[in-house]
Short mmCIF file of C-alpha atoms in Angstrom, two decimals:
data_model
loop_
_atom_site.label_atom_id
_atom_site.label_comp_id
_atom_site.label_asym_id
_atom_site.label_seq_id
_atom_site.Cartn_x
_atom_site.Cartn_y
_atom_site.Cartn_z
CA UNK D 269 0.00 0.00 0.00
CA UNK D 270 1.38 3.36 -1.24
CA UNK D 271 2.39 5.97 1.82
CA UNK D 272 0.12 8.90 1.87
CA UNK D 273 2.56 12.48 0.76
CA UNK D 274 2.08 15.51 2.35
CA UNK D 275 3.66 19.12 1.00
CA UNK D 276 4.67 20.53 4.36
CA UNK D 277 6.53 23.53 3.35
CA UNK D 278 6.93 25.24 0.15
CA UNK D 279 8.91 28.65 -1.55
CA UNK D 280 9.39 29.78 -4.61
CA UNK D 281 11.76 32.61 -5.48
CA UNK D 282 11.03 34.43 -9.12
CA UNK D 283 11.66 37.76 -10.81
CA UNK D 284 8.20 39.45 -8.82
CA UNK D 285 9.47 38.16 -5.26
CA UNK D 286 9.24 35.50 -2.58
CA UNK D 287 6.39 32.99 -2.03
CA UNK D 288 6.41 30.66 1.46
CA UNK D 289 3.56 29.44 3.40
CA UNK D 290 3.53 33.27 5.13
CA UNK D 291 2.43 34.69 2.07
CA UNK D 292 3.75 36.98 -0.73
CA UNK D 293 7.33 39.12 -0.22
CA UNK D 294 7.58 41.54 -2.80
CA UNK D 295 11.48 42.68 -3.41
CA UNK D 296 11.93 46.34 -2.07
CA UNK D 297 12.22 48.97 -4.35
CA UNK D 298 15.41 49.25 -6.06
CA UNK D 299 16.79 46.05 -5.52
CA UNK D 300 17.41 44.06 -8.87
CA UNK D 301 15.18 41.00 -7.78
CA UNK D 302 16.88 37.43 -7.54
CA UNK D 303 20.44 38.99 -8.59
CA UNK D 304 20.44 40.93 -5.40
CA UNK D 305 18.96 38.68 -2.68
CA UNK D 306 20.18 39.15 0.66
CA UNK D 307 20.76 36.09 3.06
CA UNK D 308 18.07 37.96 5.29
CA UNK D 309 15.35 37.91 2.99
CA UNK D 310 15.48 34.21 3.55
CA UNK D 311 17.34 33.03 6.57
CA UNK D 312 17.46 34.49 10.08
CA UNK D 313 20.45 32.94 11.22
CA UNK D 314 23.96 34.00 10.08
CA UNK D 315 25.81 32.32 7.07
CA UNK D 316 29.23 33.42 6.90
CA UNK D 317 29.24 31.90 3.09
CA UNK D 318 26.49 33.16 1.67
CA UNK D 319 28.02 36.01 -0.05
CA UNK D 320 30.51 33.37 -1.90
CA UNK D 321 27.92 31.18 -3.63
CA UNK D 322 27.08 31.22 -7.19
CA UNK D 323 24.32 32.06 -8.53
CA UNK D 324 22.60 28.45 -8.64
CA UNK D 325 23.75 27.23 -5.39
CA UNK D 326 22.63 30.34 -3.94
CA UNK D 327 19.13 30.35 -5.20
CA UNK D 328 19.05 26.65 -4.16
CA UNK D 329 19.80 27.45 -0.76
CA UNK D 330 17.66 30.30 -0.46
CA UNK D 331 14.97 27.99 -1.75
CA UNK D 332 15.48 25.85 0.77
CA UNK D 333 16.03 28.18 3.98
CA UNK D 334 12.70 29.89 2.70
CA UNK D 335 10.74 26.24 2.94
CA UNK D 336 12.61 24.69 5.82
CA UNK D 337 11.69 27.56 8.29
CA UNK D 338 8.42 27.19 8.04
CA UNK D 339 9.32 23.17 8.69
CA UNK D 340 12.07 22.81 10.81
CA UNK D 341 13.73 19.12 10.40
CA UNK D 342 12.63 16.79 13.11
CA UNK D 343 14.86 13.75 12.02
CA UNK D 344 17.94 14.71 9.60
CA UNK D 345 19.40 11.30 9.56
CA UNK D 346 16.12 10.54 7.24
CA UNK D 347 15.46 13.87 5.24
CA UNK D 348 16.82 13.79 1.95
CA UNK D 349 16.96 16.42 -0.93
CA UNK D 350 16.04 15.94 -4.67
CA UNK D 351 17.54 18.73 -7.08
CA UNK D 352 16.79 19.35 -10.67
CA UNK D 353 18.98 21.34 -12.25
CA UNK D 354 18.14 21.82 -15.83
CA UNK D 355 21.06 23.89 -17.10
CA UNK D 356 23.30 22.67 -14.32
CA UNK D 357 26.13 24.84 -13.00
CA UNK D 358 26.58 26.72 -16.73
CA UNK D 359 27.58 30.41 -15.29
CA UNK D 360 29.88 29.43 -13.08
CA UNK D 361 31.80 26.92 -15.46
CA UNK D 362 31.82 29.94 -17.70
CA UNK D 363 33.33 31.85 -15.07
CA UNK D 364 36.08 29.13 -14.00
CA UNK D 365 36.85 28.72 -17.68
CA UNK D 366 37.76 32.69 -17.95
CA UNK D 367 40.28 32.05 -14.92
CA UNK D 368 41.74 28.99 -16.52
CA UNK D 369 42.21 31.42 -19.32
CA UNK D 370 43.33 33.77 -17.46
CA UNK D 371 46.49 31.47 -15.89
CA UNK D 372 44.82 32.27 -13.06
CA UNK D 373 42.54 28.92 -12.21
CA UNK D 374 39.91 29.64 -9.23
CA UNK D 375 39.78 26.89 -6.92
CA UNK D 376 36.67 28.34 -5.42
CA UNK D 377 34.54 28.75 -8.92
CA UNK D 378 36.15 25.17 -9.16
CA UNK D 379 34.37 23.40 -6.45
CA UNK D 380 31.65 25.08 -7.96
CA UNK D 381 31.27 23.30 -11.35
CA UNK D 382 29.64 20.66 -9.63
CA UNK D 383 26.22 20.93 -9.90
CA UNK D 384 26.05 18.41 -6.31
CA UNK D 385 27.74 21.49 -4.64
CA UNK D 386 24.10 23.33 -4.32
CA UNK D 387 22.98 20.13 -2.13
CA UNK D 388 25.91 20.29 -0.19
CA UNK D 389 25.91 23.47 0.96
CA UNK D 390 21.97 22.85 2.21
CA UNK D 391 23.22 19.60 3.77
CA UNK D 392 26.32 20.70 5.79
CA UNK D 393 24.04 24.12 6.83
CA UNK D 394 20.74 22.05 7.70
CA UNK D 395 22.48 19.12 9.15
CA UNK D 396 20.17 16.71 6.82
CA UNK D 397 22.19 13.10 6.18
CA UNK D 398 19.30 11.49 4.37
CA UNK D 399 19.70 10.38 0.82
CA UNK D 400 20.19 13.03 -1.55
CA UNK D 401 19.76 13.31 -5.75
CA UNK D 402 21.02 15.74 -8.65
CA UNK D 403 19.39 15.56 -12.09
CA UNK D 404 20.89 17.93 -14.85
CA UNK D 405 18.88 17.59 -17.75
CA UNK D 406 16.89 20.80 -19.59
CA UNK D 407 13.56 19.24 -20.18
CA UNK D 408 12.65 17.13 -17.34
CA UNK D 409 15.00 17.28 -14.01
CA UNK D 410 12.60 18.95 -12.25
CA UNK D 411 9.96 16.51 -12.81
CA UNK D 412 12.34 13.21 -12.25
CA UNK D 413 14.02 15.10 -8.93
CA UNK D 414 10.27 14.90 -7.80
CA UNK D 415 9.37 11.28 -9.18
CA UNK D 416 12.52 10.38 -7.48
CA UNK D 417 11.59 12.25 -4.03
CA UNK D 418 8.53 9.92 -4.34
CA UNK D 419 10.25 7.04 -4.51
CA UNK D 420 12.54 7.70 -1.23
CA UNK D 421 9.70 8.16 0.87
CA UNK D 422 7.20 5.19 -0.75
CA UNK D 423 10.36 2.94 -0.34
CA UNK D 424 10.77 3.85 3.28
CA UNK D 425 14.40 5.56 2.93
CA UNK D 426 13.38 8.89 3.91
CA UNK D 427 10.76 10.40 5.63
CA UNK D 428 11.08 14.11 4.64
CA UNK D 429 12.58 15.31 1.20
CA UNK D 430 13.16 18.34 0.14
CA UNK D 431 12.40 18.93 -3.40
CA UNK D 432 14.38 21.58 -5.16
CA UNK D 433 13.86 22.98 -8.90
CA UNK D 434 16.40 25.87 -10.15
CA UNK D 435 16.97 27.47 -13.13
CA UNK D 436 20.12 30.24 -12.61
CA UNK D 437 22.13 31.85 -15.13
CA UNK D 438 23.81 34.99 -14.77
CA UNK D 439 22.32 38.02 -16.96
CA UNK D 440 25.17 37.94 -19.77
CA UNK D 441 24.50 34.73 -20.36
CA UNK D 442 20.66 33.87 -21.25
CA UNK D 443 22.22 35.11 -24.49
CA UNK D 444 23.66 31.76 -25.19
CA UNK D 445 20.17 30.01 -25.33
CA UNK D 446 19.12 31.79 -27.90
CA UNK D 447 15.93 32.78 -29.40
CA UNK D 448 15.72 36.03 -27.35
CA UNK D 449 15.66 34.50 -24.46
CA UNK D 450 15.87 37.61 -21.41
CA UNK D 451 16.33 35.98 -18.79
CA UNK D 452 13.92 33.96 -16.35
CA UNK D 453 15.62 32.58 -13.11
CA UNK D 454 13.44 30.88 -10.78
CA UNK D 455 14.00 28.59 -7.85
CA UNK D 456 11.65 26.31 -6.13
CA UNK D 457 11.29 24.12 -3.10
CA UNK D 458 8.80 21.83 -1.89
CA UNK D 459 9.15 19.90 1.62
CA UNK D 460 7.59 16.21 1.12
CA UNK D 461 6.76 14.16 4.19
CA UNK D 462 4.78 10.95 4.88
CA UNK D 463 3.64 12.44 7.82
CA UNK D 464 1.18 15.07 8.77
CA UNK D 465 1.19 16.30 12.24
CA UNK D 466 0.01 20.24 11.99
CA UNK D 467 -3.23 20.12 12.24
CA UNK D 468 -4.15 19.90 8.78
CA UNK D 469 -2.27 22.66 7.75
CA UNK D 470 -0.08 20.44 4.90
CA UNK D 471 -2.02 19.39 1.35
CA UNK D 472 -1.99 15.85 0.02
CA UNK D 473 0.24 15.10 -3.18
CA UNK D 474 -0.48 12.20 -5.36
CA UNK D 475 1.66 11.60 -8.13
CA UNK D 476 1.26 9.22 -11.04
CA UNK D 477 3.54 8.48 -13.93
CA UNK D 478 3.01 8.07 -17.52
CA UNK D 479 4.28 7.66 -21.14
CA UNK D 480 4.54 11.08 -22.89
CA UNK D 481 2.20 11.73 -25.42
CA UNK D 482 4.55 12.66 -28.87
CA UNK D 483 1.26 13.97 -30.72
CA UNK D 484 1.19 16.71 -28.21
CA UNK D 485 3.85 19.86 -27.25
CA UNK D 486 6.56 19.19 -24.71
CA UNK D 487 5.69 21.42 -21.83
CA UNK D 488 9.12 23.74 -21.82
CA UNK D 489 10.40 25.50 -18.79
CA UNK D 490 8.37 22.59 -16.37
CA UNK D 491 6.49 25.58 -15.32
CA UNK D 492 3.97 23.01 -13.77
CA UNK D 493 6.16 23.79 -10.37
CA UNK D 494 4.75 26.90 -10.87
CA UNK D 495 1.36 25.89 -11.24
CA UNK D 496 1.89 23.59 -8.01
CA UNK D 497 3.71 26.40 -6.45
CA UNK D 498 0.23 28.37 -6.62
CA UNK D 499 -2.21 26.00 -5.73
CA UNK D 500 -0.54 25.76 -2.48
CA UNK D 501 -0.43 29.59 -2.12
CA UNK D 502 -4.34 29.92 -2.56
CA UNK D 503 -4.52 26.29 -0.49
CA UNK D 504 -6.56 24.99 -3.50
CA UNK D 505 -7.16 21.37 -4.72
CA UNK D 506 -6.05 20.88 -8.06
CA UNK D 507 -4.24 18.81 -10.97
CA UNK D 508 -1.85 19.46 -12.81
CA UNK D 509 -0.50 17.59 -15.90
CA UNK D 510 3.10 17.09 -17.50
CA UNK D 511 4.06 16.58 -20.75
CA UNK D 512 8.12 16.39 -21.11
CA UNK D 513 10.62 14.53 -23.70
CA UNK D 514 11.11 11.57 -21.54
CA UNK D 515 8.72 11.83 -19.13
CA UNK D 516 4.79 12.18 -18.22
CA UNK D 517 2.28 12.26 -15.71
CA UNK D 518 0.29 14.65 -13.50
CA UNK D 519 0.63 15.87 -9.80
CA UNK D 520 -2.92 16.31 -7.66
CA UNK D 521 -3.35 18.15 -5.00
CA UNK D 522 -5.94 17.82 -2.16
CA UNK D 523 -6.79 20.43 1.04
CA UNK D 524 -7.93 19.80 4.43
CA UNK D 525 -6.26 16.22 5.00
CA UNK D 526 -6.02 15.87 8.92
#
């Protein structure tokens, strides 16, 4: 018998502000959105390295100090993260490449290149030694990092996951996607449990896999996080469906599940 999943927590960080389970945070005037966030717009605690991530492990972090506050972790040996990634750690291998040309390599921008680093840094932070996943793939990493979330806590391996989605380049270069493409970073989270012990407060996920349908469009961007993202920030039942290269399915979500 499959586990009931609960979201417990959620964020999502895009170019109009912040979004957690204590509503809507607009950016203050004058500050250029998600290239400028401060450490506290989204964690109240001090974090020496904040200032030295890059761009993607930053968002992912942020991400995930704006959901885990609102869900502090109970049992770290068993919460896990799932990351998609779908352009990886691009701008900062850009950047390392420039100081290998340079004859000047930076160790730093180095460590870095590896798109596991973003999980990492949440990890060490958090404390959380549960099983953890990165999937770098353009079309569908977001979905899979959430199939595969699924999976760890049906299987019994974790009992909290968080669920990360980022998409982070630096402003010079969205050029190199082409198509005249300006620029959309965007960073998710979602906090998965098996458990539900806040008084209903958490909404029911059910996920279900399928083949994807080639007579119909790939959905690009897998902005279905965002449609997820704002049924839980109106606390409305829902479904909604997924098309991707690979991959298919829909996610539902139900209210009021004490």
């Amino acid at each position: 018998m499959k586990k009931p999943i609960y979201v417990r927590s959620f964020s999502a960080i895009l170019d109009e502000g912040i979004y957690s389970p204590a509503g809507f945070a607009p950016w203050p005037q004058g500050q250029n959105g998600i290239f400028e966030i401060t450490r506290e717009q989204v964690l109240a605690k001090p974090y020496p390295a904040f200032g030295k991530l890059c761009l993607s492990d930053k968002l992912a972090f942020c991400a995930a100090s704006v959901a885990l506050s609102h869900c502090p972790v109970t049992e770290p040996l068993f919460t896990g993260i799932c990351l998609g990634l779908p352009l990886g750690s691009l701008s900062t291998d850009l950047r390392y490449m420039e100081s290998v040309l340079s004859a000047f390599p930076s160790p730093a921008l180095f460590s870095a290149t590896l798109p596991s680093s973003a999980i990492a840094d949440i990890a060490i932070f958090f404390g959380l030694k549960g099983e953890n996943r990165v999937f770098v793939n353009e079309s569908d990493s977001g979905y899979t990092a959430m199939e595969n979330a699924v999976r760890l806590l049906q299987t019994g391996k974790c009992n909290t996951v968080a669920v990360l989605y980022v998409l982070a380049l630096e402003e010079k270069d969205f050029a190199l996607l082409g198509d005249g493409n300006t620029g959309k970073n965007r960073a998710y989270a979602l906090i998965l449990s098996t458990s539900c012990d806040d008084g209903g407060k958490a909404m029911a996920l059910e996920f279900k896999s399928a083949q994807p349908n080639k007579d119909q469009p790939c959905d690009s961007g897998e902005l279905y996080f965002h449609s997820i993202m704002q049924l839980l920030h109106t606390r409305s039942a829902g479904s909604v469906p997924f098309n991707g290269n690979c991959v298919a399915g829909h996610f539902s979500m139900k209210k009021d599940v004490s």
